[in-house]
Tab-separated table of C-alpha atoms in Angstrom:
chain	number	residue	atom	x	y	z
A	1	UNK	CA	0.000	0.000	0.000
A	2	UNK	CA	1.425	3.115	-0.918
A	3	UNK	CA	-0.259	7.054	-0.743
A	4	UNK	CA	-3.647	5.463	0.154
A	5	UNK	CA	-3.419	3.177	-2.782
A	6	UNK	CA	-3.324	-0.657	-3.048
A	7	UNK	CA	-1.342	-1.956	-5.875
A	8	UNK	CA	-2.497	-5.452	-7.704
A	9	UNK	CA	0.229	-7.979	-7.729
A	10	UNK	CA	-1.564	-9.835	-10.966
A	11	UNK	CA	-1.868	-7.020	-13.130
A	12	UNK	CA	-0.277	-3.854	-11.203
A	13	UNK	CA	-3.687	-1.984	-11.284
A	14	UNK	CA	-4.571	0.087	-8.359
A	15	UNK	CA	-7.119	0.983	-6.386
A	16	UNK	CA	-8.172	3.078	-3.486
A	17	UNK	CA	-7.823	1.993	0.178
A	18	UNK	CA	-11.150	0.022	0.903
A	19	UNK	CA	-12.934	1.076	4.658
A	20	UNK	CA	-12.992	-1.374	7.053
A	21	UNK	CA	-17.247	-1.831	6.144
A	22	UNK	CA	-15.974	-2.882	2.760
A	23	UNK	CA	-13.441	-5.486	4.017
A	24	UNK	CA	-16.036	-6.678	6.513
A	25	UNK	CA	-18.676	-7.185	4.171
A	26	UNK	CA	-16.594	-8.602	1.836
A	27	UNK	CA	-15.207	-11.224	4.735
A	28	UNK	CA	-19.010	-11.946	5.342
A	29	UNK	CA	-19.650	-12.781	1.379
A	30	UNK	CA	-16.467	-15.144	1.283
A	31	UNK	CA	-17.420	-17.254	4.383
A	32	UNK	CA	-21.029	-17.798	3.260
A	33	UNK	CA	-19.785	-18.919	0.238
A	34	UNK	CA	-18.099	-22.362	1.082
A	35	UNK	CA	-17.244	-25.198	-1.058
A	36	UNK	CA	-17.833	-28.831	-0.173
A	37	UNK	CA	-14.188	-29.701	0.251
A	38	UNK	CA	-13.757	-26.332	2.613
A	39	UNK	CA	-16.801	-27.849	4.536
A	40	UNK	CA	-14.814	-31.073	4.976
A	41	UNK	CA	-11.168	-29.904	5.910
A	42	UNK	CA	-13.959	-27.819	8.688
A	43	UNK	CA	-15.406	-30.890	9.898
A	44	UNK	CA	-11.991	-32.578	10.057
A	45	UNK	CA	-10.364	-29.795	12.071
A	46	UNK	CA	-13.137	-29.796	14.680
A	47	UNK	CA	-13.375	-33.484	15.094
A	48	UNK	CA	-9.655	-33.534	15.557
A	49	UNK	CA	-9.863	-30.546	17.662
A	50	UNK	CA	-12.640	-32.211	19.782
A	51	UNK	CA	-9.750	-35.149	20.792
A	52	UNK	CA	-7.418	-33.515	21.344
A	53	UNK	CA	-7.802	-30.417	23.111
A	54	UNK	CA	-10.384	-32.978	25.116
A	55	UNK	CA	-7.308	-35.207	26.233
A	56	UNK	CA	-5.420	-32.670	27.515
A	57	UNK	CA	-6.798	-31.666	30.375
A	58	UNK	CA	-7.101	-35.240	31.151
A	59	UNK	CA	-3.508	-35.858	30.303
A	60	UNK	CA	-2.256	-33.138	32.812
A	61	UNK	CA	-4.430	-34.445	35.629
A	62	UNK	CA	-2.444	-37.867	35.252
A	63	UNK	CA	0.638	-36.443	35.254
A	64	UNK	CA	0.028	-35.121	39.127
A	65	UNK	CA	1.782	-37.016	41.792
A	66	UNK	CA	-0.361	-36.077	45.586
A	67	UNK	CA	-1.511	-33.077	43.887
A	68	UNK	CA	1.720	-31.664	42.802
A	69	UNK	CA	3.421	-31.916	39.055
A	70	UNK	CA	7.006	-33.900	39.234
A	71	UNK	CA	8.283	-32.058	36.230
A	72	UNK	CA	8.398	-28.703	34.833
A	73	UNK	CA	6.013	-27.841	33.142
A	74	UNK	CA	8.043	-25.679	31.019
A	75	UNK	CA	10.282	-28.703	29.989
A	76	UNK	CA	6.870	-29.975	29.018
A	77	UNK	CA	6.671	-27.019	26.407
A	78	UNK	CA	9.685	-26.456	25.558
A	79	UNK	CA	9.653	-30.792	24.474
A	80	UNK	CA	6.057	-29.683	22.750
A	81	UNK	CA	7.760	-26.853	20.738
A	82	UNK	CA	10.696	-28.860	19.687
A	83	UNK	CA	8.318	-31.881	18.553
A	84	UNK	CA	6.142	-29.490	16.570
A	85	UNK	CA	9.382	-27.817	14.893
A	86	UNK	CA	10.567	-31.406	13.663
A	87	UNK	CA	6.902	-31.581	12.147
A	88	UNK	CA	7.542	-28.883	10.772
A	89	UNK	CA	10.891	-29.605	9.129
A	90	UNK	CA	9.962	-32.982	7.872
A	91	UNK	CA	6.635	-31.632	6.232
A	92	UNK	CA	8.440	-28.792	4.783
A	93	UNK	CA	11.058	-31.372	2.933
A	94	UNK	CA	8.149	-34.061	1.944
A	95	UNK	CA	6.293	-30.475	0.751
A	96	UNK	CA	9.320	-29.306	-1.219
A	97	UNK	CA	9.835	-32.938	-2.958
A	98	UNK	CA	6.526	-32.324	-4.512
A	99	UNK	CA	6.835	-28.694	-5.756
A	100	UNK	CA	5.625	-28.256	-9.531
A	101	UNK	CA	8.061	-26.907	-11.735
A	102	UNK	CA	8.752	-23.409	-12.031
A	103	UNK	CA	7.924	-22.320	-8.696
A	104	UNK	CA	9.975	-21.186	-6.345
A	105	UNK	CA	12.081	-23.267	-4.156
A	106	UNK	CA	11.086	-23.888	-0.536
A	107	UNK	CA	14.578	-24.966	0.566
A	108	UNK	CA	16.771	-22.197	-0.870
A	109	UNK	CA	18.362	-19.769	1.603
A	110	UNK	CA	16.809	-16.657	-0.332
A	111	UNK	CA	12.826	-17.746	-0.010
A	112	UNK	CA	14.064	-18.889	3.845
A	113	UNK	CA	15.302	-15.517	4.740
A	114	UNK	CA	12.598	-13.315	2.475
A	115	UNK	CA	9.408	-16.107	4.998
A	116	UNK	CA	11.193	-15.210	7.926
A	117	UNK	CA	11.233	-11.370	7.684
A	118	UNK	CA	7.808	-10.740	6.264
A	119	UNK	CA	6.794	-13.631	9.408
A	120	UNK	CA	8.347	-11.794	11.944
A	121	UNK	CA	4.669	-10.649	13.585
A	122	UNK	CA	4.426	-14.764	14.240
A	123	UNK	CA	7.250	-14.279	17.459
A	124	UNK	CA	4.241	-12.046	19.199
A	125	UNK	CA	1.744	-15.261	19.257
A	126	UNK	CA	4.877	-17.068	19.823
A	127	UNK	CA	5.315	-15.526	23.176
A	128	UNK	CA	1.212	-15.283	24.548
A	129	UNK	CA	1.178	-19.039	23.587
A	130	UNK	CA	4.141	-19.487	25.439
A	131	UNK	CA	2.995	-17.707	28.707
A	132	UNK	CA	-0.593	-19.675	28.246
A	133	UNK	CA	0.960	-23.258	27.988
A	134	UNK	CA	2.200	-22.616	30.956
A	135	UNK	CA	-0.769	-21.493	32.373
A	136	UNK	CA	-2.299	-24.195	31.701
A	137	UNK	CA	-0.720	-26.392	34.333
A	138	UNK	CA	-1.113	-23.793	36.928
A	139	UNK	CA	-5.154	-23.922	36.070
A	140	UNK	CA	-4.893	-27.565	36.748
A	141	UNK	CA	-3.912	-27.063	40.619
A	142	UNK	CA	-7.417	-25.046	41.360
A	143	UNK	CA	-9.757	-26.666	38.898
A	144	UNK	CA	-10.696	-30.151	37.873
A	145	UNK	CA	-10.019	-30.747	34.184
A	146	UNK	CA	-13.855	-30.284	33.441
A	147	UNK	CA	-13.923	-27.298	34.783
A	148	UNK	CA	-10.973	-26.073	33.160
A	149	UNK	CA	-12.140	-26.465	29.978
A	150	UNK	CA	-15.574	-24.743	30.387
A	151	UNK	CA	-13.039	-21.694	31.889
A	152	UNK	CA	-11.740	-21.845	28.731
A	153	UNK	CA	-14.751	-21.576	26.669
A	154	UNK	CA	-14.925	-17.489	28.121
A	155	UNK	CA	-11.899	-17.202	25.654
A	156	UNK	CA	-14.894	-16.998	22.552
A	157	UNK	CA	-16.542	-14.148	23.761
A	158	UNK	CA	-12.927	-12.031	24.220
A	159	UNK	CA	-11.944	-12.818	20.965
A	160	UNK	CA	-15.081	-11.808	19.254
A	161	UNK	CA	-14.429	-8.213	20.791
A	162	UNK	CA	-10.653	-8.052	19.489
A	163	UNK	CA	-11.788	-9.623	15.956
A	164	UNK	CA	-14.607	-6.943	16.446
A	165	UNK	CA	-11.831	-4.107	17.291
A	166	UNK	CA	-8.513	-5.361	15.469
A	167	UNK	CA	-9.754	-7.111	12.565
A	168	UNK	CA	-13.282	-5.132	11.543
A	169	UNK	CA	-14.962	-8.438	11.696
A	170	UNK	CA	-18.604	-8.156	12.047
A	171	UNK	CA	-21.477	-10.229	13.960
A	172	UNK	CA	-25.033	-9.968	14.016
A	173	UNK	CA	-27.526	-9.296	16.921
A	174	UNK	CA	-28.165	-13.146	17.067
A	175	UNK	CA	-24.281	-14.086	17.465
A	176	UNK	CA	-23.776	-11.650	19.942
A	177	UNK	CA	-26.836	-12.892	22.337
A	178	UNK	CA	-24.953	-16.310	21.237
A	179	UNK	CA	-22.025	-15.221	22.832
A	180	UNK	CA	-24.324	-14.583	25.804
A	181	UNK	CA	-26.033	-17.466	26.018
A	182	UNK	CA	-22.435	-18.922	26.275
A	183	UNK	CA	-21.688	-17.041	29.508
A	184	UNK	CA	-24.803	-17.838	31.082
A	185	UNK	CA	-23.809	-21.662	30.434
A	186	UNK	CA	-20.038	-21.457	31.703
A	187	UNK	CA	-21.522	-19.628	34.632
A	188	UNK	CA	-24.428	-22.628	35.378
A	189	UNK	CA	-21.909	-24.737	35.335
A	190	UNK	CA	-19.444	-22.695	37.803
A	191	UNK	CA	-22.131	-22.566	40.222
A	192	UNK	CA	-20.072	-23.786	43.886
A	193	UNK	CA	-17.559	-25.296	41.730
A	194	UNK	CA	-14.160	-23.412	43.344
A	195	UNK	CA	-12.062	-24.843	45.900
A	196	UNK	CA	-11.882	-24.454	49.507
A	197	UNK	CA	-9.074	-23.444	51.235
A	198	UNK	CA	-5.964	-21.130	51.499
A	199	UNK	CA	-2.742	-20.838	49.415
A	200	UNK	CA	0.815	-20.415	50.330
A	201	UNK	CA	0.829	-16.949	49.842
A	202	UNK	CA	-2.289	-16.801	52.179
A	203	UNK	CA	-4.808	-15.580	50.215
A	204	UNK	CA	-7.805	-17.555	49.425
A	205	UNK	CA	-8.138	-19.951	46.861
A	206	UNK	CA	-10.735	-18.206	44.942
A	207	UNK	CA	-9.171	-14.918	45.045
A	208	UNK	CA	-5.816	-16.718	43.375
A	209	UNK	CA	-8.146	-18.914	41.136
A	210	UNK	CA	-9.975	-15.618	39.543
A	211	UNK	CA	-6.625	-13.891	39.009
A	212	UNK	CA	-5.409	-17.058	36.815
A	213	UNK	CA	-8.499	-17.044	35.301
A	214	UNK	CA	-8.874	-13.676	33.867
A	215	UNK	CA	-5.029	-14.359	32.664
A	216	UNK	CA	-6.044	-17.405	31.144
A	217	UNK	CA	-8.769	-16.140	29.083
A	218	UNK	CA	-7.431	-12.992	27.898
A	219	UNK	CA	-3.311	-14.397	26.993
A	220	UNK	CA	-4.512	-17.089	24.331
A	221	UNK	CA	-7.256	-14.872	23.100
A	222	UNK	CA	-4.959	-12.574	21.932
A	223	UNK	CA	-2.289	-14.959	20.802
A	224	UNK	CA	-5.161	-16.636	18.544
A	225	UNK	CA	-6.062	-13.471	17.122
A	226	UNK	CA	-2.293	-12.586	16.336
A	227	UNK	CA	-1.575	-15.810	14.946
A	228	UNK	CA	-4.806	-15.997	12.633
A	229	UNK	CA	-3.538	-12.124	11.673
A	230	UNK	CA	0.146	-13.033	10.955
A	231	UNK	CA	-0.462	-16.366	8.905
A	232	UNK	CA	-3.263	-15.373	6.808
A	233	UNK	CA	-1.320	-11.971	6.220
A	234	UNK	CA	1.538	-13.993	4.202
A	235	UNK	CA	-1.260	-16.153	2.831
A	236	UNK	CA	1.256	-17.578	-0.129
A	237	UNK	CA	4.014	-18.583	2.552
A	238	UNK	CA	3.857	-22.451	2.735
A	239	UNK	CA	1.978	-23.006	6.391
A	240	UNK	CA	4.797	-25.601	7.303
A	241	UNK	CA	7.300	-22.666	6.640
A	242	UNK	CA	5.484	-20.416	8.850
A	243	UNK	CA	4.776	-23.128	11.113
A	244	UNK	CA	8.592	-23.824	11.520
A	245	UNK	CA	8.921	-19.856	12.216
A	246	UNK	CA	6.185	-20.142	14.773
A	247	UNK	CA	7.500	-23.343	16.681
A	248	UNK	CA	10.732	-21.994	16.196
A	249	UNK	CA	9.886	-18.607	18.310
A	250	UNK	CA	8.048	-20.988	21.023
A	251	UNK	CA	11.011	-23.380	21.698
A	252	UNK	CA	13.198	-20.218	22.066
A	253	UNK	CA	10.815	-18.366	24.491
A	254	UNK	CA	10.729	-21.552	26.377
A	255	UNK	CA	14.186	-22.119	26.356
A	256	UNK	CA	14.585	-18.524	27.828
A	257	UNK	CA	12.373	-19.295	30.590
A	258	UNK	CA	14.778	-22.812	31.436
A	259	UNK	CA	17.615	-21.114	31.540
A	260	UNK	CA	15.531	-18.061	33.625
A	261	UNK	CA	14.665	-21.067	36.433
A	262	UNK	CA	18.329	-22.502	36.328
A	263	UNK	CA	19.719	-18.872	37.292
A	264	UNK	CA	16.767	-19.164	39.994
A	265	UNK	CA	16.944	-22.468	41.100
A	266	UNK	CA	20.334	-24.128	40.602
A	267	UNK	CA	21.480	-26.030	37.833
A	268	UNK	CA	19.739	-29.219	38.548
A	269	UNK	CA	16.543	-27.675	37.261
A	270	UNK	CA	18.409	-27.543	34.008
A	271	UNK	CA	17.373	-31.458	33.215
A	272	UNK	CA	14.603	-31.284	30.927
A	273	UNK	CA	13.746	-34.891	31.745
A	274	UNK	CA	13.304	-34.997	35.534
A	275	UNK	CA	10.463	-35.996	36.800
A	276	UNK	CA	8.654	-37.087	33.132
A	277	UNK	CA	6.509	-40.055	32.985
A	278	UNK	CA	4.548	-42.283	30.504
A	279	UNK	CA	1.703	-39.773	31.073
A	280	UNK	CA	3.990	-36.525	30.195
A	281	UNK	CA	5.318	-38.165	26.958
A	282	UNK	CA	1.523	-38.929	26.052
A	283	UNK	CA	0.584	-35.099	26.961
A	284	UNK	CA	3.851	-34.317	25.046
A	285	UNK	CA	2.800	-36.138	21.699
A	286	UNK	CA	-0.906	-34.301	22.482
A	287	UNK	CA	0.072	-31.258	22.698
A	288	UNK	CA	2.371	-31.141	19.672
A	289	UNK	CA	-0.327	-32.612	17.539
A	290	UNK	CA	-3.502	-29.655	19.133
A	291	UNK	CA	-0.577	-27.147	18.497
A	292	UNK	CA	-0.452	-28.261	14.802
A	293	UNK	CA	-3.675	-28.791	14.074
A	294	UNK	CA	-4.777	-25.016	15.206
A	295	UNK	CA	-2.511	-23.715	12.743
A	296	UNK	CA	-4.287	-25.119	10.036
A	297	UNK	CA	-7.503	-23.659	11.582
A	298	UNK	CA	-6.211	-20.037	12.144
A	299	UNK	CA	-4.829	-20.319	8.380
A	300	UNK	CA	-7.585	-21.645	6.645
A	301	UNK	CA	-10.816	-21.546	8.734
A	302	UNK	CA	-11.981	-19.015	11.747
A	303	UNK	CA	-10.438	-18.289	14.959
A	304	UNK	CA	-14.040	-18.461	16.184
A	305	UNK	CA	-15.062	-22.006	14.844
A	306	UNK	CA	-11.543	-23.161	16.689
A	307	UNK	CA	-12.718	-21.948	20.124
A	308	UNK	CA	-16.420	-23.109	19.588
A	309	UNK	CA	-14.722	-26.483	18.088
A	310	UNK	CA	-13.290	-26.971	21.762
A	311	UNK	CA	-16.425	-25.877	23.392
A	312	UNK	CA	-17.595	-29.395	22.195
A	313	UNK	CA	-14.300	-31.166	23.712
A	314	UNK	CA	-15.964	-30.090	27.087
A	315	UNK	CA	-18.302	-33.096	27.039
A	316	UNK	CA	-15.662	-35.627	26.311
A	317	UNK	CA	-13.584	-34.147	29.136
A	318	UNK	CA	-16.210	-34.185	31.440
A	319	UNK	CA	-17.386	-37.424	30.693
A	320	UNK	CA	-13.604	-39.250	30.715
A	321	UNK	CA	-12.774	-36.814	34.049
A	322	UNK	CA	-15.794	-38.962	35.418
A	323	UNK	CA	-14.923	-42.068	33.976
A	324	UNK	CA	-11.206	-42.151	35.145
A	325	UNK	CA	-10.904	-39.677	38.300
A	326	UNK	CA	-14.489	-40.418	39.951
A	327	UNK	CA	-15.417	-36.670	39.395
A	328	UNK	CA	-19.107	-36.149	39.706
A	329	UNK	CA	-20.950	-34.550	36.672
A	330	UNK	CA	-23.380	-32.325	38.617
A	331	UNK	CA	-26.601	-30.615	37.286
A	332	UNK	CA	-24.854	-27.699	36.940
A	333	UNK	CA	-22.318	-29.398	34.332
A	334	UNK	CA	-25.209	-30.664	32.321
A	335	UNK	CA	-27.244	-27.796	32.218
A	336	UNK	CA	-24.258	-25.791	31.722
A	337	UNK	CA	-22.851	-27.590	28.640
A	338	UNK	CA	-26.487	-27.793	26.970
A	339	UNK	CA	-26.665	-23.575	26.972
A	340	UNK	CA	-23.140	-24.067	25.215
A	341	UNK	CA	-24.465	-26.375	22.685
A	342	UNK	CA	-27.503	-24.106	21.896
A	343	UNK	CA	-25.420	-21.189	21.458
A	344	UNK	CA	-22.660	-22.555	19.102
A	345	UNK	CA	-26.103	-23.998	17.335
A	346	UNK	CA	-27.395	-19.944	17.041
A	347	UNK	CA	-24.130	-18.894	16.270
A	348	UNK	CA	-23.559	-21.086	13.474
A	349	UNK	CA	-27.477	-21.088	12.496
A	350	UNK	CA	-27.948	-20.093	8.671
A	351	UNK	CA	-30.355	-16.987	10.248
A	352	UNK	CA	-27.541	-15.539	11.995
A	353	UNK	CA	-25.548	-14.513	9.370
A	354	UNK	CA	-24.797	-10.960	8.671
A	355	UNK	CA	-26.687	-9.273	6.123
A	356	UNK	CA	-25.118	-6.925	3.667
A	357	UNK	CA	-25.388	-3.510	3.802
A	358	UNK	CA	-25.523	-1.029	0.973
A	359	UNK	CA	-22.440	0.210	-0.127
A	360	UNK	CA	-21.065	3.452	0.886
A	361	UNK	CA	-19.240	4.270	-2.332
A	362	UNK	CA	-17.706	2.405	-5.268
A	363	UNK	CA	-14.230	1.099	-5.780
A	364	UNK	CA	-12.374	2.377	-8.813
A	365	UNK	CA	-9.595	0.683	-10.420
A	366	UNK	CA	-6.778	2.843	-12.118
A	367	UNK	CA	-4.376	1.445	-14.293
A	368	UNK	CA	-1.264	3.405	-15.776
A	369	UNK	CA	-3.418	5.298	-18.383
A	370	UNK	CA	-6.888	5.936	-17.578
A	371	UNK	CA	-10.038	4.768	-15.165
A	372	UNK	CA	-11.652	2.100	-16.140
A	373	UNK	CA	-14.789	0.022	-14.361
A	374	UNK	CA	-14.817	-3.161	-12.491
A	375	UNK	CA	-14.988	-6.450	-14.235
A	376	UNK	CA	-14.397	-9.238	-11.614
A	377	UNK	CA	-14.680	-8.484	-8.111
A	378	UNK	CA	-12.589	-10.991	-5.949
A	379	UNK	CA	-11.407	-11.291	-2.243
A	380	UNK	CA	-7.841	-10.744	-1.071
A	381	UNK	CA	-7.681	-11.999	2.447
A	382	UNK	CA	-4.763	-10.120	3.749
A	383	UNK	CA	-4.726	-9.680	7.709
A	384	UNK	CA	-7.824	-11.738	8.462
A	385	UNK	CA	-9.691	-9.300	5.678
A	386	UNK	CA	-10.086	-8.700	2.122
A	387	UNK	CA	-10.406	-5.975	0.028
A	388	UNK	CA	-13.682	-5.838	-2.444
A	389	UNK	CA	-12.053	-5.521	-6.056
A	390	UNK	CA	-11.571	-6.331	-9.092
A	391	UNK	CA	-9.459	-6.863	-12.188
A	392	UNK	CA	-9.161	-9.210	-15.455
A	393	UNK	CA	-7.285	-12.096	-14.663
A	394	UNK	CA	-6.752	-15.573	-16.965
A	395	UNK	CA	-8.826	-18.650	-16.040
A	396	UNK	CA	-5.032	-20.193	-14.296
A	397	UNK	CA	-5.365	-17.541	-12.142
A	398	UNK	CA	-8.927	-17.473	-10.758
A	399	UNK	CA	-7.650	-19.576	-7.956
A	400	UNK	CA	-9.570	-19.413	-4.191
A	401	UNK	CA	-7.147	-18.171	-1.551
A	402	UNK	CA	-8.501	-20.680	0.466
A	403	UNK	CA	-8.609	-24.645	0.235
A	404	UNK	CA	-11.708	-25.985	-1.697
């Protein structure tokens, strides 16, 4: 963008800076508009999603000795990082054996170096998801894993106000009394549900629990907003690539924070391995995989549908939380996770969807001699948004920015 003006990169026409209505309303057009195969890499992620993030709250309860974790749980991330990054490596080779001809190389040193500075934005997410994995253990010592995961289900409603703020995205009436009706469940379900007791520090359990909790939810909310804003801002960087960047930031943020409990503690805290179990490893491998398979959701679904996707992981938790640990599903639970399940149903519900306004003004495409009217409007996600234009392109090149 330069002087106001936004520059094509097919055929170097320009056109004025759209508002942030246009690239809103544009957004809304492109989601409505889904293709069956979009539907199904949807379904996939969420099903995934569901196991996963469902596990590992289970995963971390196991991994408690008398109440306490053996390990660090930042050797626990820092393992999850490093795991992802291999992923990331190995996909990125298999990726670059496949390449068509003519493109350009993944591997060379001049496309690695061009991905990593326009990728740079990916070390903020980096860090939030670093703070929040750890986090995430600390939850586990005040809540069961049930209740955890409903905590985390407040994370929806805080990222609808930053996509609302940050990223111009818009929701109707109905989603927002969605978003409600979400509250009013996590809240059912909360209902006598904190601990008893004091802390260490002396204060009371619930006045500790709250602070965590307000941490908690606001941390990964922003980190999921930053991430879905970085990667689908450098939309034709391979995801693996970016991936690799974004692992890459985590295991050195974690790595900080080892060597930051070593000073600390002593230099026996250095051993990564201390204290890990079968359990661990498992949470390890879980972990890596969730990590993964958000990336892919941020990238080429909605930041929204990922949090709503592990809304639904709250049964499964609370059901194998029963199962294994004896924890009772109260009334509360029940009632609490069927308001949940209505309002992702409103949310998602074909009458929800935002209606399009009329526009404001027209878009006018200039190339180097003379104006000239629209031909073929497309949608240039950039940033989480996309600017309503337009410009004569071959048939090779009418390509979907995202998977159909």
């Amino acid at each position: 963008m330069k002087n106001g003006m936004i520059e094509c990169s097919v055929c170097h026409s320009k056109l004025h800076s759209p508002s942030p209505r246009t690239v809103s309303r544009a957004y809304d057009r492109h989601r409505s508009k889904v293709s069956s195969r979009a539907r199904a890499l949807n379904i996939f992620l969420v099903v995934g999603d569901c196991i996963f993030v469902g596990l590992q709250p289970i995963l971390v309860y196991m991994s408690k000795v008398d109440g306490k974790f053996m390990f660090s749980p930042i050797s626990v991330n820092f393992l999850t990082e490093a795991a992802k990054v291999l992923f990331a490596i190995v996909m990125l080779f298999f990726q670059a054996r496949h390449q068509k001809v003519g493109e350009k190389p993944l591997l060379s040193v001049s496309t690695f170096i061009q991905a990593a500075r326009n990728n740079v934005l990916l070390a903020v997410p980096a860090l939030l998801y670093a703070v929040n994995n750890y986090l995430k253990f600390i939850m586990q010592l005040y809540f069961n894993p049930a209740t955890v995961k409903m905590l985390s289900n407040l994370k929806v409603l805080v990222i609808a106000v930053l996509l609302k703020i940050i990223m111009r995205r818009r929701f109707s009436i109905i989603q927002w009394e969605a978003l409600a009706l979400l509250l009013i469940g996590i809240s059912v379900n909360q209902l006598r549900s904190l601990p008893e007791g004091t802390t260490a520090l002396g204060l009371p359990v619930a006045t500790v629990a709250y602070i965590y909790t307000v941490v908690f939810v606001t941390v990964p909310s922003m980190a999921s907003v930053f991430n879905e804003y970085a990667l689908k801002s450098q939309f034709e960087t391979s995801i693996y690539l970016q991936n690799l960047f974004l692992y890459g930031y985590g295991a050195i943020f974690n790595f900080l924070a080892i060597i930051g409990t070593v000073i600390f503690k002593g230099p026996g805290s250095f051993d990564i391995f201390q204290g890990h179990s079968k359990a661990t490893m498992f949470l390890i491998c879980n972990n890596a995989a969730q990590g993964i398979l958000s990336s892919f959701f941020f990238k080429y679904a909605d930041t929204i549908l990922k949090k709503y996707s592990s809304t639904v992981a709250t049964i499964f938790t609370g059901i194998a939380s029963a199962a294994l640990f004896g924890h009772t599903l109260t009334m509360n639970f029940i009632l609490g996770i069927s308001i949940v399940f209505i309002s992702m149903h409103q949310f998602f519900s074909p009458l929800a969807k935002v209606k399009d306004e009329a526009p404001n003004g027209t878009l006018e495409m200039m190339d180097a001699q003379n104006l000239r009217p629209k031909d073929v409007s497309f949608i240039n996600m950039t940033a989480g948004a996309a600017e309503d234009a337009s410009h004569r392109v071959g048939p090779d090149e009418r390509e979907p920015l995202l998977p159909k």
